[in-house]
Tab-separated table of C-alpha atoms in Angstrom:
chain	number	residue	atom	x	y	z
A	1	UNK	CA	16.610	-4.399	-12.056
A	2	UNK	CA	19.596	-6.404	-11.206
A	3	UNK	CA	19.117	-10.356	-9.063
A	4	UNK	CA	21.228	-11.919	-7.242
A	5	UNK	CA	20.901	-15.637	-7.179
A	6	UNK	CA	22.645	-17.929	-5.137
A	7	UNK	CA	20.554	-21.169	-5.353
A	8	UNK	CA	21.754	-23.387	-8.459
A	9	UNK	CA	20.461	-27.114	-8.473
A	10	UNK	CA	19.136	-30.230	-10.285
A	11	UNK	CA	21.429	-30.839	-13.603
A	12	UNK	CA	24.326	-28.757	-11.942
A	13	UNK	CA	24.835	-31.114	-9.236
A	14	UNK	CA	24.161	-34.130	-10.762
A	15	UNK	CA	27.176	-33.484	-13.610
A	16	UNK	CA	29.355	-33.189	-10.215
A	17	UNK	CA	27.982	-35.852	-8.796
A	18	UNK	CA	28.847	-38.146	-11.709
A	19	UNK	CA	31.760	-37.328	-13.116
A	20	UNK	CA	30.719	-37.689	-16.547
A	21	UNK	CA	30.396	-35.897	-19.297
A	22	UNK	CA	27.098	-35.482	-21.428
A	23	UNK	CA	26.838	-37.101	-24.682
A	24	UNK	CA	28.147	-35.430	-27.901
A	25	UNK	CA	25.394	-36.236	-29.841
A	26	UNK	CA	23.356	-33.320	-31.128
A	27	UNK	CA	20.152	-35.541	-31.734
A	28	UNK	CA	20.060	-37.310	-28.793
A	29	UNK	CA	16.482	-37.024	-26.852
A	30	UNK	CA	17.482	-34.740	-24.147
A	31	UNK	CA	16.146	-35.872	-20.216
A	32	UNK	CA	15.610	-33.899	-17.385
A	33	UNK	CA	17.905	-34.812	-14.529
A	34	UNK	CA	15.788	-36.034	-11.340
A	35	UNK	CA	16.232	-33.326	-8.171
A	36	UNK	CA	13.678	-33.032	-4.985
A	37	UNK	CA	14.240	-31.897	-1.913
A	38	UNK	CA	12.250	-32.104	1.310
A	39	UNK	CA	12.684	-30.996	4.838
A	40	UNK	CA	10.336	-30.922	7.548
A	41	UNK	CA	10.219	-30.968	11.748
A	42	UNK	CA	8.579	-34.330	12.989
A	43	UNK	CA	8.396	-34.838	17.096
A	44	UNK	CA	11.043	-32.072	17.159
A	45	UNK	CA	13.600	-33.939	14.997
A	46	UNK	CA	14.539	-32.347	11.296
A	47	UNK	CA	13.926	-34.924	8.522
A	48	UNK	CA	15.174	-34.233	5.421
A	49	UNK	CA	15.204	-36.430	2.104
A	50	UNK	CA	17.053	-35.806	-0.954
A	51	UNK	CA	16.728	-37.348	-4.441
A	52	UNK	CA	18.980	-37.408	-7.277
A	53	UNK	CA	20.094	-37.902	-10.660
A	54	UNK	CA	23.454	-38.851	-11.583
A	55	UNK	CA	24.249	-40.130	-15.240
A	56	UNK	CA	22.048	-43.411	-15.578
A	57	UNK	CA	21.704	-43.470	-11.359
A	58	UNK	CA	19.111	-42.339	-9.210
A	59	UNK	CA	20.159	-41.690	-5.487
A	60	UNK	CA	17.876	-41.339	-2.560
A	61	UNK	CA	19.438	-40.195	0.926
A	62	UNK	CA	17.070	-39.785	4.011
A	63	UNK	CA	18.504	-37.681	6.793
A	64	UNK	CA	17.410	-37.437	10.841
A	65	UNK	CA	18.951	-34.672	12.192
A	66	UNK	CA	22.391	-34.795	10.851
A	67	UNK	CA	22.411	-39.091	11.020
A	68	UNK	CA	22.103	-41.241	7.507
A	69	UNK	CA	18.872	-43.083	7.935
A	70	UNK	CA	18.908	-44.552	4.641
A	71	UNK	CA	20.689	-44.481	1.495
A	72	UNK	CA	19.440	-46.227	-2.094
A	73	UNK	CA	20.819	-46.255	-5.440
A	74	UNK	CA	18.237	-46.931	-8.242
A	75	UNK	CA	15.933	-47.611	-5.346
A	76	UNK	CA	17.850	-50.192	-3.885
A	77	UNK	CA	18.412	-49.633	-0.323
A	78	UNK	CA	22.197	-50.123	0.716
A	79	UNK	CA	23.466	-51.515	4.088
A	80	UNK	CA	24.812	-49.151	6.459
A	81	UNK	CA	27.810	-51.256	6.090
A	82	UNK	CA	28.425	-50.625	2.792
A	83	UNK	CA	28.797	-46.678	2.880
A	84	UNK	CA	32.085	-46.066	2.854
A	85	UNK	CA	32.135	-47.203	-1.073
A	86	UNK	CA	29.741	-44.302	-1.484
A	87	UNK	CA	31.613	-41.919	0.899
A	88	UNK	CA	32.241	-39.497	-2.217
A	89	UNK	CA	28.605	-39.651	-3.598
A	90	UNK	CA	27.240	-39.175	0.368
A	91	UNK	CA	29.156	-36.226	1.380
A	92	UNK	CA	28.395	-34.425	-2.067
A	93	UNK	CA	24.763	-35.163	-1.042
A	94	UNK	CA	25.671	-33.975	2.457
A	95	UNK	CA	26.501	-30.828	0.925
A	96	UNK	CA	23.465	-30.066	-1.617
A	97	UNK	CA	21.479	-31.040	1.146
A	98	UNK	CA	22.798	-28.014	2.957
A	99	UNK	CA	22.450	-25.268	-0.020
A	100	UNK	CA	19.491	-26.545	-0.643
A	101	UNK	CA	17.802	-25.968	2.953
A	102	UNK	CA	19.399	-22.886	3.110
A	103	UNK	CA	17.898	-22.152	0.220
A	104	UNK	CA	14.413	-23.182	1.239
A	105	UNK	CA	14.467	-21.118	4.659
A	106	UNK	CA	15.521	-18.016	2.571
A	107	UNK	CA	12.201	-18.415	0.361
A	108	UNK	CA	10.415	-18.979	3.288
A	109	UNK	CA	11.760	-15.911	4.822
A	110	UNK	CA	10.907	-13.708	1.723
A	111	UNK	CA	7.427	-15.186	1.041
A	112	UNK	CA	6.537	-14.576	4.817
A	113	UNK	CA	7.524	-10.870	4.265
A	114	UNK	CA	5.562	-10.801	0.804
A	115	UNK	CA	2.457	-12.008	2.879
A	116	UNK	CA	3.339	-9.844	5.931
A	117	UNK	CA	3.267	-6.545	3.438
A	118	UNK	CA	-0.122	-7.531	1.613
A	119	UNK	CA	-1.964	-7.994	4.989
A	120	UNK	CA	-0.871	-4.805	6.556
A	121	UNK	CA	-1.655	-3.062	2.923
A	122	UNK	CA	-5.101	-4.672	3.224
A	123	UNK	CA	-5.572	-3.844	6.636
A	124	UNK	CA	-4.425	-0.107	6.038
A	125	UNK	CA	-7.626	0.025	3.203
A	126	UNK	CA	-9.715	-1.794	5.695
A	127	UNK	CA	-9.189	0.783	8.095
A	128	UNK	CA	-9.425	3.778	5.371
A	129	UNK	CA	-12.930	2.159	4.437
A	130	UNK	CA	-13.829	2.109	8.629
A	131	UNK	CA	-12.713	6.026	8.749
A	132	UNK	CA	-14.735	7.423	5.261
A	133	UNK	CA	-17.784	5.298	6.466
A	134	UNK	CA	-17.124	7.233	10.316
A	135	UNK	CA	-16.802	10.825	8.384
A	136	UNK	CA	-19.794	9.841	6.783
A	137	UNK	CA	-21.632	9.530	9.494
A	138	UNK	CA	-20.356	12.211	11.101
A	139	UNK	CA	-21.495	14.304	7.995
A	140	UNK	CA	-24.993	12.823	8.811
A	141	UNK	CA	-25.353	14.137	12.154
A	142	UNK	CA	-24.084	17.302	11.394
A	143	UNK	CA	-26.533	17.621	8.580
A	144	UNK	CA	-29.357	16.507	11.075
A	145	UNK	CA	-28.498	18.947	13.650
A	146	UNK	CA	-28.466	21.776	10.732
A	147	UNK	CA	-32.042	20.629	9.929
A	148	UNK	CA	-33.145	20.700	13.973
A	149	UNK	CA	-31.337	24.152	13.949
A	150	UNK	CA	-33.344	25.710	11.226
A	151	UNK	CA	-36.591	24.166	12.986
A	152	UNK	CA	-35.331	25.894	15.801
A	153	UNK	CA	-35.123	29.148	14.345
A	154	UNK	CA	-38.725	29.394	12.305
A	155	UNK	CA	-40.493	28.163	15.115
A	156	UNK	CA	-39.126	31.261	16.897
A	157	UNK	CA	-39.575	33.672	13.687
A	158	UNK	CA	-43.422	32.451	14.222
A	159	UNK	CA	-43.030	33.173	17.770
A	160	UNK	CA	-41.725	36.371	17.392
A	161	UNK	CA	-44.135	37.169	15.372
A	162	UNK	CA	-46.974	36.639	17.642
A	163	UNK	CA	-45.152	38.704	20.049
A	164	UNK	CA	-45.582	41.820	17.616
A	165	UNK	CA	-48.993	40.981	16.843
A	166	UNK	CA	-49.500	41.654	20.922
A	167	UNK	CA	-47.215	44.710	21.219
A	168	UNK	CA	-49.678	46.423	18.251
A	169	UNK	CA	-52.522	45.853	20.125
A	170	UNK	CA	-50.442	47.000	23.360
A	171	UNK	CA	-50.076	50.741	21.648
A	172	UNK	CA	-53.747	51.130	21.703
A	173	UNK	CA	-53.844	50.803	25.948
A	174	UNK	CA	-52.740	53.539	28.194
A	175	UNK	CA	-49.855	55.479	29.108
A	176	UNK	CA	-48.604	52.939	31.477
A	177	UNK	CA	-49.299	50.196	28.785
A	178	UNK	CA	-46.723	52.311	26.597
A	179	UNK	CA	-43.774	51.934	29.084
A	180	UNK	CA	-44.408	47.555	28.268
A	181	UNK	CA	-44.463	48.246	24.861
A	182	UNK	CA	-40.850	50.024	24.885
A	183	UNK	CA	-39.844	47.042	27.123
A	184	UNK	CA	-41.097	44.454	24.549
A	185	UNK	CA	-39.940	46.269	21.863
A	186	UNK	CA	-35.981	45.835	23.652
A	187	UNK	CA	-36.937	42.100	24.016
A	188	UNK	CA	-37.878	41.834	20.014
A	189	UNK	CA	-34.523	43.633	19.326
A	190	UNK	CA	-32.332	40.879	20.988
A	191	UNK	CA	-34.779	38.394	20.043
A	192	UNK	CA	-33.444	39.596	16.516
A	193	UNK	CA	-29.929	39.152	16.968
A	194	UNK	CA	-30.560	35.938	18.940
A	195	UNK	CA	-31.469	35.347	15.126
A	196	UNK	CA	-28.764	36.756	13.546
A	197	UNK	CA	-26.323	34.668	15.465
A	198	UNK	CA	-28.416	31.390	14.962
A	199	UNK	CA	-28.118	32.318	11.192
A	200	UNK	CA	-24.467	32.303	11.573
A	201	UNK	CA	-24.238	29.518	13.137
A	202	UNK	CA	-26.154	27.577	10.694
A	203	UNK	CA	-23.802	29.093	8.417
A	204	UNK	CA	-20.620	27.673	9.583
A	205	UNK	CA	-22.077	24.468	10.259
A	206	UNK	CA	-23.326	24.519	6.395
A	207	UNK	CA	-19.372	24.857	5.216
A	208	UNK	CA	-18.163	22.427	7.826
A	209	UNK	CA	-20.962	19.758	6.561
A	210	UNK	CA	-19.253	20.059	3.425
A	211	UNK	CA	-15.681	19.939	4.312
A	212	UNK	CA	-16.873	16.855	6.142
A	213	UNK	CA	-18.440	15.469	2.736
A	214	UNK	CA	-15.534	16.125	0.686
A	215	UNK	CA	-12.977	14.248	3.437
A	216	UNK	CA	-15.362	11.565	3.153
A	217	UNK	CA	-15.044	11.250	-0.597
A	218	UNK	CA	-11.471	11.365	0.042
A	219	UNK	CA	-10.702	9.107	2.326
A	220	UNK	CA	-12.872	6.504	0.454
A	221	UNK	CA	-11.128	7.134	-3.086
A	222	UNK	CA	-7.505	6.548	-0.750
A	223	UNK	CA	-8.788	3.348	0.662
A	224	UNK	CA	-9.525	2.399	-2.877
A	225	UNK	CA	-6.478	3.005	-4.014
A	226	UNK	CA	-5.200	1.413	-0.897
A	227	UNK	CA	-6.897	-1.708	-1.902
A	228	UNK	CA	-5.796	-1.845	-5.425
A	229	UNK	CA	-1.771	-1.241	-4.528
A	230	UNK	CA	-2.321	-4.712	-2.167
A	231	UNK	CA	-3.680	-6.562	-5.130
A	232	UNK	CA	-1.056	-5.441	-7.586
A	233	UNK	CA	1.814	-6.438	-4.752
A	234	UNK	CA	0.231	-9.596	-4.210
A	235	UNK	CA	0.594	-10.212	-8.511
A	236	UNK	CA	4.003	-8.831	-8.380
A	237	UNK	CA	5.106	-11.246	-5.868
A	238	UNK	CA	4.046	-14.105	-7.895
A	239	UNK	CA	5.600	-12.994	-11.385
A	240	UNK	CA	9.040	-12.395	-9.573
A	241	UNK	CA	8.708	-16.092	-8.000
A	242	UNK	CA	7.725	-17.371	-11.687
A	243	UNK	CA	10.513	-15.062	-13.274
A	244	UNK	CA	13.370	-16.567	-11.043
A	245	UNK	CA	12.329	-19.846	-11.469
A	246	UNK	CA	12.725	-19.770	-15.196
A	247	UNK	CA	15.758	-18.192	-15.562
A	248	UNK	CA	16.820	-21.250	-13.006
A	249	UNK	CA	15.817	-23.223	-15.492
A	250	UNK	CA	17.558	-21.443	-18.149
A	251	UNK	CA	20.639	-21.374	-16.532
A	252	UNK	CA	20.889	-25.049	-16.441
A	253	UNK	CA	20.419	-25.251	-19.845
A	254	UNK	CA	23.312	-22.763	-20.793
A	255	UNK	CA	25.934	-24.638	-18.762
A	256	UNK	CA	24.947	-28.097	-20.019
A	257	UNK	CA	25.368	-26.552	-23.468
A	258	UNK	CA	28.442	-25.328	-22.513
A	259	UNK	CA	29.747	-28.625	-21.568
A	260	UNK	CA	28.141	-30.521	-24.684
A	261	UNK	CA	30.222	-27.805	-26.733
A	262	UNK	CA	33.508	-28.277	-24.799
A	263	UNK	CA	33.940	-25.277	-23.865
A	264	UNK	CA	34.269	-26.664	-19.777
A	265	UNK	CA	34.487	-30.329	-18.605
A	266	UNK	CA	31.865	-29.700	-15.867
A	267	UNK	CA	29.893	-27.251	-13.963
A	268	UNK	CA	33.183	-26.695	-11.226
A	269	UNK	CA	35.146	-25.654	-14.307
A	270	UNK	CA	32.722	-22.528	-14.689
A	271	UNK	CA	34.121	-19.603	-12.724
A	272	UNK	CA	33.065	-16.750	-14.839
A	273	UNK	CA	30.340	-16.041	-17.555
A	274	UNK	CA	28.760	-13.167	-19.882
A	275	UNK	CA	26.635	-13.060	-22.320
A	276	UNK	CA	25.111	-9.665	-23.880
A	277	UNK	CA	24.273	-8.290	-26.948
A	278	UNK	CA	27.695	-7.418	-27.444
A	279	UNK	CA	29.353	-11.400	-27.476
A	280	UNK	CA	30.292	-13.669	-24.734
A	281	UNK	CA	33.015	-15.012	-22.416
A	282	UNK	CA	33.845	-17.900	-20.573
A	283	UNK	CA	36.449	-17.957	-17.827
A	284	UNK	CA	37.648	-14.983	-18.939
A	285	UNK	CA	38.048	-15.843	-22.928
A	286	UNK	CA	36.354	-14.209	-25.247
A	287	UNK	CA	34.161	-16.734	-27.177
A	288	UNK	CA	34.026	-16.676	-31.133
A	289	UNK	CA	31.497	-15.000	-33.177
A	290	UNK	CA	30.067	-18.130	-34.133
A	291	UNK	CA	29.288	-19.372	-30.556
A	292	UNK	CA	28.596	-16.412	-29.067
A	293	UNK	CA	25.719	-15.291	-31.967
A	294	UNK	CA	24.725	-19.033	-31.545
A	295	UNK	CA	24.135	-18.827	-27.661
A	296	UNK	CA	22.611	-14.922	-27.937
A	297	UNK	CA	20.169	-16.426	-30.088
A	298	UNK	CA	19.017	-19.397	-27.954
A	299	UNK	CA	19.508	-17.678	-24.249
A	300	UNK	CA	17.808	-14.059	-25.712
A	301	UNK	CA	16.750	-13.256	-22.454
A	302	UNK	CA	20.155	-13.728	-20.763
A	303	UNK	CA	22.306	-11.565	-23.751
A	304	UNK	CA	19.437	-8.354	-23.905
A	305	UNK	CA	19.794	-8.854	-19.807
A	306	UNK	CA	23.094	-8.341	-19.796
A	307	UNK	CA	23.770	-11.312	-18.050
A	308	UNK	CA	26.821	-11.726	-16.009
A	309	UNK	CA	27.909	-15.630	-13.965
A	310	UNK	CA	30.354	-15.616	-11.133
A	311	UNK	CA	31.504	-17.705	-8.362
A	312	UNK	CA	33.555	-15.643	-5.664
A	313	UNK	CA	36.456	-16.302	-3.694
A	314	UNK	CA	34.457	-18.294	-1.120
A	315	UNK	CA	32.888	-20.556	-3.724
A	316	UNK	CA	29.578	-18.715	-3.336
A	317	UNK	CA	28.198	-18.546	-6.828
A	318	UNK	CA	25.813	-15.069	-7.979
A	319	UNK	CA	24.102	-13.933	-11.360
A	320	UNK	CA	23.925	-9.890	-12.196
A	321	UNK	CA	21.156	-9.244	-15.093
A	322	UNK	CA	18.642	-6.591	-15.862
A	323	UNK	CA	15.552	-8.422	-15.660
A	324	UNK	CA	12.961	-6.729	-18.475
């Protein structure tokens, strides 16, 4: 599966800020650079602070709207009078400030839709579990009126048998007693396939009472599995957020290595960059055995990812890789 990433922060920005390189020095404790970002709405103004590392500075820029409310360096607050010696430092802040709530609103877009997905998945196995519990009634009742219908139908077989008992006795009477007999005896006949059809219908309603049973089972194994799936998407979600979070993190590594091995003076000198299992390239030059083994062996993930850096024509900056 191939990412697209356009969100690159923290130690790039801060090398730009600066101007400097990093230190040569191999053994040198290595720091992580200072980066936070925060935006929020407050009495329907946008406040947004941003705080940064740059080489041994630490800047802090707090925005209203589009309007510098306050600016500090190393946490000393400087006068409003004083910004035009920072006018480089506050419009590259200007700018981060701008990928970064971009940024921010587009991870706020995609974890709404993450959310959005798992409720209607849960609400779709909520429903499933309404329906089987429904058929299962329904099964009930139709069971229950099965039972009433075979109650029906013995109490009148025991009725019908009464009614032979008296048309036995009947033969015994006279002539004229003969002509009711013949008369019952048409009233037992339909009396009989009264019975017949009752059978019949108790029948059918048998096999439908069991077509009913086995939707039931169905519908309850589907809102089951209904169920599961929104748990699963719910972990899913959370891995990729981990996943592209790390390989952030990596990222940042790679070009500050880059830059301690001189192969570019600063993040803007990046323009192009692959690594795979195959060797590397920077800006278009192939990169030695040596280097490339070197940076396959510390940024695994990136060379078996096939792992591809550009920044386009309109400065916007993406990463192609097969994540495993």
């Amino acid at each position: 599966m191939q990412t697209r990433f356009v969100y690159f922060i923290a130690l790039l920005l801060s090398i730009a800020f600066s101007g400097k390189g990093l230190a040569q020095d191999k053994k040198a404790t290595k720091k992580t650079p200072v980066h936070n970002y925060d935006s929020r709405f407050i009495d329907g103004k946008s406040k947004s602070t941003l705080v940064t590392e740059s080489g041994d500075d630490l800047y802090r820029m707090e925005m209203e709207n589009d309007k510098i409310m306050a600016l500090y360096v190393n946490d000393e607050k400087i006068p409003e009078s004083h910004y035009n010696e920072y006018s480089l430092i506050i419009a590259k802040l200007k700018e981060q400030l701008k990928i970064d709530k971009k940024q921010a609103l587009e991870d706020q877009r995609q974890a709404k839709k993450d959310q959005q997905q798992a409720k209607r998945d849960g609400e779709q196995a909520h429903r499933d579990m309404i329906q089987a519990k429904l058929d299962r009634e329904q099964a009930m009742k139709d069971k229950n009126n099965f039972e009433a219908d075979k109650r029906r139908s013995m109490k009148e077989r025991v009725h019908l048998e009464i009614e032979i008992e008296h048309l036995e006795e009947a033969k015994e009477k006279a002539d004229q007693d003969q002509y009711n007999a013949i008369t019952q005896r048409e009233k037992e006949i339909e009396v009989s396939r009264e019975q017949m059809e009752i059978k019949k219908s108790a029948e059918e309603d048998m096999k439908e009472l069991e077509k009913d049973q086995e939707q039931a089972k169905k519908d309850q194994a589907q809102a089951k599995l209904d169920q599961e799936q929104s748990v699963r998407d719910q972990i899913q979600a959370k891995k990729d957020q981990e996943q592209a979070e790390e390989d952030q993190r990596l990222l940042k590594l790679l070009i500050n290595d880059l830059i301690k091995d001189g192969i570019i003076t600063g993040e803007k000198d990046l323009h192009t960059l692959s690594l795979t299992t195959e060797g590397m390239t920077v800006n278009d030059v192939k990169q030695s055995n040596e280097t490339a083994n070197r940076y396959k062996k510390k940024y695994k993930r990136f060379s078996t990812g096939n792992f591809n850096y550009e920044v386009t024509s309109n400065g916007s900056k993406s990463i192609r890789m097969h994540r495993g």
